[in-house]
Coordinates of C-alpha atoms in Angstrom, one line a residue:
Chain A
M1 CA 36.1 136.0 -45.4
Y2 CA 35.7 137.9 -48.6
G3 CA 36.5 135.8 -51.7
F4 CA 36.0 132.4 -50.0
E5 CA 32.1 132.4 -49.7
A6 CA 32.0 129.9 -52.3
L7 CA 33.3 127.2 -49.9
T8 CA 30.5 127.4 -47.4
F9 CA 27.6 129.4 -48.8
N10 CA 25.9 126.6 -50.6
I11 CA 25.4 124.6 -47.3
H12 CA 22.4 126.8 -46.4
G13 CA 21.9 129.1 -49.3
G14 CA 22.7 127.2 -52.5
Y15 CA 19.3 125.9 -53.0
L16 CA 17.5 129.1 -52.6
E17 CA 20.1 131.1 -54.6
A18 CA 19.3 128.7 -57.6
I19 CA 15.6 129.2 -57.0
V20 CA 15.8 132.9 -57.1
R21 CA 17.9 132.9 -60.1
G22 CA 15.3 130.7 -61.8
H23 CA 12.7 133.3 -61.0
R24 CA 14.9 136.1 -62.4
A25 CA 14.8 134.1 -65.6
G26 CA 11.1 134.6 -65.6
L27 CA 11.1 138.3 -65.5
L28 CA 9.6 140.1 -68.5
T29 CA 12.0 141.1 -71.2
T30 CA 11.9 143.9 -73.8
A31 CA 10.2 141.8 -76.3
D32 CA 7.5 141.0 -73.8
Y33 CA 6.9 144.6 -73.1
N34 CA 6.9 145.4 -76.8
N35 CA 4.0 142.8 -77.2
L36 CA 2.1 144.3 -74.2
C37 CA 2.4 147.7 -75.5
Q38 CA 0.7 146.6 -78.7
C39 CA -2.3 145.4 -76.9
E40 CA -5.7 147.0 -77.5
N41 CA -7.5 146.1 -74.4
L42 CA -7.0 144.4 -71.0
D43 CA -8.0 141.0 -72.3
D44 CA -5.2 141.1 -74.8
I45 CA -2.8 142.0 -71.9
K46 CA -4.2 138.9 -70.0
M47 CA -3.6 136.6 -73.1
H48 CA 0.0 137.9 -73.4
L49 CA 0.7 137.5 -69.7
S50 CA -0.7 133.9 -69.8
A51 CA 2.4 132.9 -71.7
T52 CA 4.7 134.2 -68.9
K53 CA 5.0 133.1 -65.3
Y54 CA 1.9 135.1 -64.4
G55 CA -0.3 132.8 -66.4
S56 CA -1.5 130.6 -63.6
Y57 CA -2.4 133.6 -61.5
L58 CA -4.5 135.4 -64.1
Q59 CA -6.1 132.6 -65.9
N60 CA -9.2 132.2 -63.6
E61 CA -10.1 135.9 -63.7
P62 CA -13.3 136.7 -65.5
S63 CA -13.5 139.4 -67.9
P64 CA -14.0 142.3 -67.8
L65 CA -10.7 142.8 -66.1
H66 CA -9.7 145.8 -64.1
T67 CA -6.1 147.1 -63.9
T68 CA -6.2 146.8 -60.1
T69 CA -7.1 143.1 -60.6
I70 CA -4.1 142.5 -62.8
V71 CA -1.7 144.3 -60.4
E72 CA -3.2 142.5 -57.4
K73 CA -2.7 139.0 -59.0
C74 CA 1.0 139.9 -60.0
T75 CA 1.6 141.1 -56.5
L76 CA 0.2 137.7 -55.3
K77 CA 2.8 135.9 -57.4
L78 CA 5.6 138.0 -55.9
V79 CA 4.3 137.2 -52.3
D80 CA 4.1 133.5 -53.1
D81 CA 7.6 133.5 -54.3
Y82 CA 8.7 135.5 -51.4
K83 CA 7.0 133.3 -48.8
H84 CA 8.3 130.1 -50.4
M85 CA 11.9 131.3 -50.1
L86 CA 11.3 132.7 -46.5
C87 CA 10.0 129.4 -45.3
Q88 CA 13.0 127.5 -46.6
A89 CA 15.6 130.0 -45.4
T90 CA 17.9 129.5 -42.3
E91 CA 19.6 132.2 -40.3
P92 CA 21.0 134.7 -41.3
M93 CA 19.3 134.6 -44.6
S94 CA 15.7 134.5 -43.0
T95 CA 16.6 137.7 -41.2
F96 CA 17.8 139.2 -44.4
L97 CA 14.6 138.3 -46.2
E98 CA 12.5 139.7 -43.3
Y99 CA 14.3 142.9 -43.7
I100 CA 13.0 143.3 -47.2
R101 CA 9.6 143.4 -45.9
Y102 CA 9.9 146.2 -43.4
G103 CA 9.8 148.9 -46.0
H104 CA 6.4 147.7 -47.1
M105 CA 5.3 147.5 -43.5
I106 CA 6.2 151.2 -43.1
D107 CA 4.2 152.1 -46.2
N108 CA 1.2 150.2 -44.9
V109 CA 1.3 151.8 -41.5
V110 CA 1.4 155.3 -43.2
L111 CA -1.4 154.3 -45.6
I112 CA -3.7 153.3 -42.8
V113 CA -3.0 156.3 -40.7
T114 CA -3.4 158.8 -43.5
G115 CA -6.5 157.0 -44.6
T116 CA -8.0 157.2 -41.2
L117 CA -7.2 160.9 -41.1
H118 CA -9.2 161.4 -44.1
E119 CA -12.1 159.5 -42.8
R120 CA -11.9 156.4 -44.9
D121 CA -13.1 153.0 -43.9
V122 CA -10.5 150.7 -42.3
Q123 CA -11.5 147.6 -44.3
E124 CA -11.2 149.5 -47.5
L125 CA -7.7 150.7 -46.5
I126 CA -6.6 147.2 -45.5
E127 CA -7.4 145.9 -48.9
K128 CA -5.2 148.5 -50.4
C129 CA -2.3 147.5 -48.3
H130 CA 0.7 145.7 -49.8
P131 CA 0.5 142.0 -48.8
L132 CA 4.1 141.8 -48.1
G133 CA 3.9 144.4 -45.3
M134 CA 0.9 143.0 -43.4
F135 CA 1.2 142.1 -39.8
D136 CA -1.5 141.2 -37.2
S137 CA -3.3 143.9 -35.5
I138 CA -2.7 146.3 -38.4
A139 CA -6.4 147.3 -38.2
T140 CA -5.9 148.6 -34.8
L141 CA -3.8 151.4 -36.3
A142 CA -7.0 153.3 -37.1
V143 CA -7.7 153.8 -33.5
A144 CA -4.7 155.7 -32.6
Q145 CA -4.8 159.5 -32.2
N146 CA -1.2 160.4 -31.9
M147 CA 2.2 158.9 -32.3
R148 CA 2.6 157.7 -28.8
E149 CA -0.6 155.8 -28.9
L150 CA 0.3 154.4 -32.3
Y151 CA 3.5 153.1 -30.8
R152 CA 2.0 151.9 -27.6
L153 CA -1.0 150.1 -29.0
V154 CA 0.3 148.5 -32.1
L155 CA 3.8 149.1 -33.1
V156 CA 5.6 148.0 -30.1
D157 CA 4.9 144.3 -31.0
T158 CA 6.0 144.5 -34.6
P159 CA 9.5 144.5 -36.0
L160 CA 9.1 148.3 -36.6
A161 CA 9.5 149.0 -32.8
P162 CA 13.1 149.9 -32.8
Y163 CA 12.6 152.4 -35.5
F164 CA 10.3 154.5 -33.5
S165 CA 12.7 156.0 -30.9
E166 CA 13.2 159.2 -32.8
C167 CA 9.5 159.6 -33.6
L168 CA 7.8 159.4 -30.2
T169 CA 5.9 162.8 -29.8
S170 CA 2.6 163.5 -28.5
E171 CA 1.7 165.6 -31.4
D172 CA -1.5 164.8 -33.2
L173 CA -1.2 163.1 -36.5
D174 CA -1.6 165.3 -39.5
D175 CA -0.4 165.2 -43.0
M176 CA 3.0 166.8 -42.5
N177 CA 3.7 164.9 -39.4
I178 CA 2.8 161.6 -41.0
E179 CA 5.2 162.4 -43.8
I180 CA 7.9 163.2 -41.4
M181 CA 7.1 160.0 -39.5
R182 CA 7.3 158.0 -42.7
N183 CA 10.7 159.3 -43.6
T184 CA 12.1 159.0 -40.1
L185 CA 11.1 155.4 -39.9
Y186 CA 12.5 154.7 -43.3
K187 CA 15.7 156.3 -42.4
A188 CA 16.0 154.2 -39.3
Y189 CA 15.0 151.1 -41.2
L190 CA 17.7 151.7 -44.1
E191 CA 20.5 152.4 -41.4
D192 CA 19.5 149.2 -39.6
F193 CA 19.6 147.2 -42.8
Y194 CA 22.9 148.7 -43.7
K195 CA 24.4 147.8 -40.3
F196 CA 23.0 144.2 -40.6
C197 CA 24.6 143.8 -44.1
Q198 CA 27.9 145.1 -42.9
K199 CA 27.8 142.6 -40.1
L200 CA 27.2 139.8 -42.7
G201 CA 30.4 140.9 -44.4
G202 CA 31.7 139.5 -47.7
A203 CA 30.2 140.0 -51.0
T204 CA 26.7 140.6 -49.4
A205 CA 28.1 143.5 -47.6
E206 CA 29.7 145.0 -50.6
I207 CA 26.8 144.7 -53.0
M208 CA 24.1 145.6 -50.6
S209 CA 26.0 148.7 -49.4
D210 CA 26.0 149.9 -53.0
L211 CA 22.3 149.3 -53.5
L212 CA 21.3 150.7 -50.2
A213 CA 23.4 153.7 -50.6
F214 CA 21.9 154.4 -53.9
E215 CA 18.4 154.0 -52.2
A216 CA 19.4 156.5 -49.4
D217 CA 20.7 159.1 -51.8
R218 CA 17.6 158.7 -54.0
R219 CA 15.3 159.3 -51.0
A220 CA 17.5 162.3 -49.9
V221 CA 16.9 163.9 -53.4
N222 CA 13.2 163.1 -53.3
I223 CA 12.8 164.5 -49.8
T224 CA 14.6 167.7 -50.9
I225 CA 12.5 168.1 -54.0
N226 CA 9.3 167.4 -52.3
S227 CA 9.9 169.7 -49.4
I228 CA 10.9 172.7 -51.5
G229 CA 8.3 175.4 -50.7
T230 CA 6.7 173.6 -47.8
E231 CA 7.0 174.5 -44.1
L232 CA 9.7 171.9 -43.5
T233 CA 12.7 173.6 -42.0
R234 CA 16.3 173.0 -43.1
E235 CA 17.1 171.4 -39.9
D236 CA 14.1 169.0 -40.1
R237 CA 15.0 168.2 -43.6
K238 CA 18.7 167.4 -42.8
K239 CA 17.3 165.1 -39.9
L240 CA 15.6 162.9 -42.5
Y241 CA 18.6 162.1 -44.5
S242 CA 20.3 158.7 -43.9
N243 CA 23.8 158.5 -42.3
F244 CA 25.4 156.6 -45.1
G245 CA 25.6 156.8 -48.9
F246 CA 27.5 158.7 -51.4
L247 CA 26.0 162.1 -50.3
Y248 CA 26.9 161.6 -46.6
P249 CA 27.9 164.0 -45.1
Y250 CA 28.9 166.8 -47.4
G251 CA 26.1 166.4 -50.0
H252 CA 23.6 166.4 -47.3
E253 CA 24.7 169.7 -46.1
E254 CA 24.4 171.2 -49.5
L255 CA 21.1 169.5 -50.2
A256 CA 19.6 170.8 -47.0
I257 CA 19.9 174.4 -48.1
C258 CA 18.5 173.9 -51.6
E259 CA 15.5 175.9 -52.6
D260 CA 14.8 174.8 -56.1
I261 CA 15.5 172.1 -58.6
D262 CA 18.4 173.7 -60.3
Q263 CA 20.3 174.1 -57.0
V264 CA 19.6 170.4 -56.4
R265 CA 20.9 169.6 -59.8
G266 CA 24.1 171.7 -59.1
V267 CA 24.7 169.7 -56.0
M268 CA 24.1 166.3 -57.6
E269 CA 26.3 167.0 -60.7
K270 CA 29.4 167.0 -58.4
Y271 CA 29.0 163.3 -57.7
P272 CA 29.9 161.2 -60.9
P273 CA 27.3 158.5 -60.5
Y274 CA 24.5 160.9 -60.3
Q275 CA 25.9 163.3 -62.9
A276 CA 24.9 160.8 -65.5
I277 CA 21.4 160.7 -64.2
F278 CA 20.9 164.4 -64.1
S279 CA 22.6 165.1 -67.4
K280 CA 19.7 163.2 -69.1
M281 CA 17.3 165.8 -68.3
S282 CA 17.3 169.3 -69.5
Y283 CA 17.0 172.3 -67.2
G284 CA 13.8 172.8 -65.3
E285 CA 12.4 169.4 -66.0
S286 CA 11.7 167.2 -63.0
Q287 CA 9.1 164.8 -64.1
M288 CA 11.7 162.6 -65.9
L289 CA 13.8 162.4 -62.7
D290 CA 11.7 159.5 -61.2
K291 CA 12.2 157.5 -64.4
A292 CA 15.8 158.2 -64.6
F293 CA 16.2 157.0 -61.0
Y294 CA 14.3 153.9 -61.7
E295 CA 16.5 153.1 -64.6
E296 CA 19.6 153.6 -62.7
E297 CA 18.3 151.3 -59.9
V298 CA 17.3 148.6 -62.3
R299 CA 20.8 148.8 -63.9
R300 CA 22.5 148.4 -60.5
L301 CA 20.0 145.6 -59.5
C302 CA 20.7 143.6 -62.7
L303 CA 24.5 143.8 -61.8
A304 CA 23.9 142.2 -58.4
F305 CA 23.1 138.9 -60.3
E306 CA 26.7 139.0 -61.8
Q307 CA 28.2 137.5 -58.6
Q308 CA 27.3 134.3 -57.1
F309 CA 27.2 133.2 -53.4
H310 CA 25.6 136.2 -51.7
Y311 CA 22.3 137.4 -50.4
A312 CA 21.9 140.6 -52.5
V313 CA 20.4 138.5 -55.3
F314 CA 17.2 138.1 -53.1
F315 CA 16.9 141.8 -52.6
A316 CA 17.6 142.5 -56.2
Y317 CA 14.9 140.0 -57.3
M318 CA 12.2 141.5 -55.2
R319 CA 13.0 145.1 -56.3
L320 CA 13.0 144.0 -59.8
R321 CA 9.6 142.2 -59.4
E322 CA 8.2 145.4 -57.9
Q323 CA 9.5 147.5 -60.7
E324 CA 7.9 145.0 -63.2
I325 CA 4.6 145.2 -61.4
R326 CA 4.9 149.0 -61.6
N327 CA 5.5 148.8 -65.4
L328 CA 2.5 146.4 -65.8
M329 CA 0.4 148.8 -63.8
W330 CA 1.3 151.6 -66.1
I331 CA 0.9 149.7 -69.3
S332 CA -2.5 148.4 -68.1
E333 CA -3.7 151.9 -67.3
C334 CA -2.6 153.4 -70.6
V335 CA -4.3 150.7 -72.5
A336 CA -7.4 150.9 -70.5
Q337 CA -7.7 154.7 -70.8
N338 CA -6.6 154.6 -74.5
Q339 CA -3.5 156.7 -73.9
K340 CA -1.0 154.4 -75.7
S341 CA 1.2 157.3 -76.9
R342 CA 2.2 157.8 -73.3
I343 CA 3.2 154.1 -72.6
H344 CA 6.8 154.7 -73.1
D345 CA 7.0 157.5 -70.7
S346 CA 7.3 155.3 -67.8
V347 CA 8.2 151.8 -68.6
V348 CA 11.5 150.8 -67.4
Y349 CA 13.1 148.1 -69.5
M350 CA 15.2 145.5 -67.7
F351 CA 16.8 143.0 -70.1
Chain B
L1 CA 83.2 104.9 -16.4
S2 CA 81.5 105.1 -19.7
C3 CA 78.4 103.5 -18.3
I4 CA 78.2 105.9 -15.5
R5 CA 78.7 108.7 -17.9
G6 CA 76.1 107.1 -20.1
R7 CA 73.5 107.1 -17.3
V8 CA 74.2 110.7 -16.3
V9 CA 74.2 111.8 -20.0
F10 CA 70.5 110.8 -20.8
N11 CA 69.1 113.0 -18.0
S12 CA 69.3 116.2 -20.0
P13 CA 69.4 116.8 -23.8
I14 CA 72.0 119.6 -23.5
V15 CA 74.3 117.5 -21.5
F16 CA 73.8 114.7 -24.0
R17 CA 74.9 116.9 -26.9
S18 CA 78.1 118.1 -25.4
Q19 CA 79.0 115.0 -23.5
A20 CA 78.5 112.9 -26.6
L21 CA 80.9 115.0 -28.4
N22 CA 83.4 114.3 -25.6
N23 CA 82.5 110.7 -25.8
L24 CA 83.3 110.4 -29.6
S25 CA 86.8 111.9 -29.2
S26 CA 87.7 109.6 -26.2
Y27 CA 86.3 106.3 -27.6
G28 CA 88.2 106.2 -30.8
E29 CA 88.4 102.6 -32.2
R30 CA 87.0 100.8 -29.3
D31 CA 83.3 100.1 -30.0
K32 CA 83.3 99.2 -33.6
G33 CA 80.0 97.3 -33.4
N34 CA 78.0 100.3 -32.4
R35 CA 79.8 102.5 -34.9
S36 CA 76.8 102.8 -37.3
E37 CA 74.4 103.9 -34.4
R38 CA 76.9 106.2 -33.0
E39 CA 77.7 107.7 -36.4
R40 CA 74.1 108.0 -37.1
M41 CA 73.5 109.8 -33.7
S42 CA 76.6 111.9 -34.2
G43 CA 75.0 113.4 -37.3
M44 CA 71.8 114.0 -35.3
V45 CA 73.6 115.4 -32.3
D46 CA 73.9 118.8 -34.0
A47 CA 70.2 118.8 -34.7
S48 CA 67.7 120.0 -32.0
S49 CA 66.2 117.6 -29.6
W50 CA 63.0 117.8 -31.8
G51 CA 65.0 116.7 -34.7
A52 CA 66.2 113.7 -32.8
A53 CA 62.7 112.9 -31.6
L54 CA 61.3 113.0 -35.2
V55 CA 63.7 110.4 -36.5
R56 CA 62.8 108.1 -33.7
I57 CA 59.2 108.0 -35.0
S58 CA 58.7 104.8 -36.8
P59 CA 58.6 105.0 -40.7
Y60 CA 55.4 102.9 -40.6
T61 CA 53.7 105.6 -38.7
F62 CA 54.3 108.1 -41.4
S63 CA 53.3 105.6 -44.0
A64 CA 50.1 104.8 -42.4
I65 CA 49.3 108.5 -41.9
G66 CA 50.2 109.1 -45.5
I67 CA 47.8 106.5 -46.8
A68 CA 45.1 107.8 -44.5
I69 CA 45.5 111.3 -45.8
S70 CA 45.6 110.2 -49.3
I71 CA 42.1 108.6 -49.2
G72 CA 40.7 110.7 -46.3
V73 CA 41.4 114.2 -47.6
S74 CA 40.6 113.3 -51.3
V75 CA 37.1 112.1 -50.2
L76 CA 36.7 115.4 -48.2
G77 CA 37.4 117.3 -51.5
A78 CA 35.2 115.2 -53.5
A79 CA 32.2 115.5 -51.0
W80 CA 32.7 119.3 -50.6
G81 CA 32.6 119.7 -54.4
I82 CA 29.5 117.4 -54.9
Y83 CA 27.5 119.3 -52.3
I84 CA 28.4 122.7 -53.7
T85 CA 27.3 121.5 -57.2
G86 CA 24.4 119.5 -56.0
S87 CA 22.5 122.2 -54.0
S88 CA 22.7 124.6 -56.9
L89 CA 21.8 122.0 -59.5
I90 CA 18.6 121.0 -57.6
G91 CA 17.4 124.5 -57.1
A92 CA 18.1 125.5 -60.8
A93 CA 16.5 122.4 -62.1
I94 CA 13.1 123.4 -60.8
E95 CA 12.7 126.2 -63.2
A96 CA 14.7 124.5 -66.0
P97 CA 14.4 120.7 -65.8
R98 CA 16.4 120.3 -69.0
I99 CA 19.6 120.9 -67.3
T100 CA 19.7 118.0 -64.9
S101 CA 21.1 115.3 -67.2
K102 CA 24.0 117.4 -68.7
N103 CA 25.1 118.8 -65.4
L104 CA 25.6 115.6 -63.8
I105 CA 28.9 115.6 -65.6
S106 CA 30.1 118.1 -62.9
V107 CA 29.2 115.7 -60.1
I108 CA 31.2 112.9 -62.1
F109 CA 34.2 115.2 -62.2
C110 CA 34.1 115.5 -58.5
E111 CA 33.6 111.9 -58.0
A112 CA 36.7 111.1 -60.1
V113 CA 38.7 113.0 -57.5
A114 CA 37.7 110.6 -54.7
I115 CA 38.6 107.6 -57.0
Y116 CA 42.1 109.0 -57.5
G117 CA 42.5 109.0 -53.7
V118 CA 41.3 105.5 -53.4
I119 CA 43.6 104.2 -56.3
V120 CA 46.6 105.9 -54.8
A121 CA 45.8 104.6 -51.3
I122 CA 45.7 101.1 -52.7
I123 CA 48.9 101.5 -54.5
L124 CA 50.7 103.0 -51.4
Q125 CA 49.6 100.2 -49.2
T126 CA 51.2 97.6 -51.5
K127 CA 54.5 99.5 -51.0
L128 CA 54.6 98.6 -47.4
E129 CA 57.1 96.0 -46.5
S130 CA 58.5 94.4 -43.2
V131 CA 62.0 95.3 -42.2
P132 CA 63.9 93.8 -39.2
S133 CA 63.9 96.1 -36.3
S134 CA 67.6 96.6 -36.4
K135 CA 67.2 98.3 -39.8
M136 CA 64.0 100.2 -38.9
Y137 CA 65.7 103.5 -38.3
D138 CA 68.2 103.1 -41.2
A139 CA 68.4 106.0 -43.5
E140 CA 66.7 103.9 -46.2
S141 CA 63.8 102.9 -44.1
L142 CA 63.2 106.4 -43.2
R143 CA 63.3 107.5 -46.7
A144 CA 60.7 104.8 -47.8
G145 CA 58.4 105.9 -44.8
Y146 CA 58.7 109.6 -45.8
A147 CA 58.1 108.8 -49.6
I148 CA 54.8 107.2 -48.7
F149 CA 53.8 110.0 -46.4
A150 CA 54.7 112.6 -49.0
S151 CA 52.8 110.7 -51.8
G152 CA 49.8 110.6 -49.4
I153 CA 50.0 114.4 -48.7
I154 CA 50.5 115.2 -52.4
V155 CA 47.5 113.3 -53.5
G156 CA 45.3 114.1 -50.6
F157 CA 45.7 117.9 -50.9
A158 CA 45.8 118.1 -54.6
N159 CA 42.4 116.3 -54.7
L160 CA 41.0 118.5 -52.0
V161 CA 41.5 121.7 -54.0
C162 CA 40.7 119.9 -57.2
G163 CA 37.3 118.9 -55.7
L164 CA 36.5 122.3 -54.5
C165 CA 37.4 124.0 -57.8
V166 CA 35.3 121.6 -59.8
G167 CA 32.5 121.9 -57.4
I168 CA 32.3 125.6 -57.4
I169 CA 32.6 125.8 -61.3
G170 CA 29.9 123.1 -61.5
S171 CA 27.6 125.2 -59.4
S172 CA 28.1 128.2 -61.7
C173 CA 27.8 126.0 -64.7
A174 CA 24.3 124.7 -63.6
L175 CA 23.1 128.2 -62.9
S176 CA 24.4 129.6 -66.2
D177 CA 23.0 126.7 -68.3
A178 CA 19.6 127.3 -66.8
Q179 CA 19.7 130.9 -68.0
N180 CA 21.2 130.3 -71.4
S181 CA 22.1 126.7 -72.7
T182 CA 24.8 127.8 -75.0
L183 CA 27.0 128.5 -72.1
F184 CA 27.2 124.9 -70.8
V185 CA 30.0 123.7 -73.0
K186 CA 32.2 126.7 -72.6
I187 CA 32.0 126.5 -68.8
L188 CA 32.6 122.7 -69.1
V189 CA 36.0 123.4 -70.6
I190 CA 37.0 125.4 -67.6
E191 CA 35.9 122.4 -65.4
I192 CA 38.0 120.1 -67.5
F193 CA 41.1 122.3 -66.7
G194 CA 40.1 122.3 -63.0
S195 CA 40.0 118.5 -62.9
A196 CA 43.5 118.3 -64.4
L197 CA 44.8 119.6 -61.0
G198 CA 43.7 116.4 -59.3
L199 CA 45.5 114.4 -62.1
F200 CA 48.7 116.2 -61.5
G201 CA 48.6 115.3 -57.8
V202 CA 48.1 111.7 -58.7
I203 CA 50.9 111.6 -61.2
V204 CA 53.4 113.2 -58.7
G205 CA 52.1 111.1 -55.9
I206 CA 52.7 107.9 -57.9
I207 CA 56.2 108.9 -58.9
M208 CA 56.9 109.6 -55.3
S209 CA 55.7 106.3 -54.1
A210 CA 58.2 104.6 -56.5
Q211 CA 60.8 105.9 -54.1
A212 CA 59.5 103.7 -51.3
T213 CA 62.1 101.1 -51.4
W214 CA 62.8 99.5 -48.0
P215 CA 66.2 98.1 -47.1
T216 CA 66.5 94.4 -48.1
K217 CA 67.0 91.8 -45.3

């Protein structure tokens, strides 16, 4: 019952919630980012990071460092935190935590399939996969020729199996179809996650609905903008939008017929939460849109921590860590390539 | 004639009610010795049969249940509060070990709630006295029994919600202290107000138990 979760949540979830809030306290603050932006080379970055929670992961790396090493080790910390929480969780929290991984699984599947299409080596691709999205038999994806084989050989045993029902065609895999497959899978995953959270009820349902609705709307806008000028028909585009969120259903109908960015802006400005995002950008500019969306997402994720006794803090922590790793990657790349003037273009500050 | 009527009467409560009314008018001055019982039953005759059944329950039953609730439900509240606080405290102390000793105060506040329950149970059980069976269903006996029962319920349930309140606040206190140590004292003030709820229950419970005077022999 909403409002009375405090009475029973701590039986199974109290310890893990306290742990995840402890992890949240270890996220990098604006002061840390300022220090990192002052660094001259990657060894300086390693020195600054050794004072944070990443210290134990980076200390054994020999110099010269590469940016990929930094990102890999930081991701390893995220994976360790996640696995520690997952092995301590009971139902339904363990199912909730598993759901957080499926997005990464979808990304990995698409990565391997695309890479195989472009004649890359399977081992090289597997090393690039996100560790949270790994599953057994992922290497077999390289063998599949079309989607039906993909499903039958590999994916039927994974948790992604129920998301494939809309995707099963015998068409060969090419770039366009793979993107459509990615978006269809992600749509099914978001809807499934949304239904699961609604079933949990209470504060979890309310906060996760807000976060997932924002995710769905953001993907709808990105799909629209990326498919302007491609062969994707309006009907196909509309099929890729999720069945929930602020923009459902009227915003989706308007977005489906958009042909350039200014029309998208016109649609989005009718919705007050998104009007603030679009008003930050001047006309004709779309490269700031990603950063504006990230900033809005981080703001909402931080708000999830304001309430106690719900599961959305786990989701929020994972997303905030991923954003932090993106920030670190950007900073490391700018420092390594000596382009420090562009550092502030893409770093999203959290606290 | 009255005996025959009496036997017929007790077969059905409805008949009992109307026939007893007739009995009253016809008996007049004759059975003075049973007057008190009949007077008492005449007052109850207007009540439903459930009301009549309730006053036939021994006041000692009510007292015993009251004492049991006083200690049992208080301990339930204290235990509930302690586990709510404890699980959050253990998890938060992994990343911030400095919070452990200060936040044990929350656990102590919850524990105090159980102690209140024990104290009131001990006080209540000293109020139990024997009365002769002729007086067991007197109004004054019933009053004593109900007073102990009410006192037990008051203390038990006040402590239940007090324990819950302090436990939930203690959990939030531990988590906030781990993030920002200046918050601890401020949240502790909230907890102190919460623990006053249990104290209110104890005070009223003890005042109620002073009403538990059994009829003298």
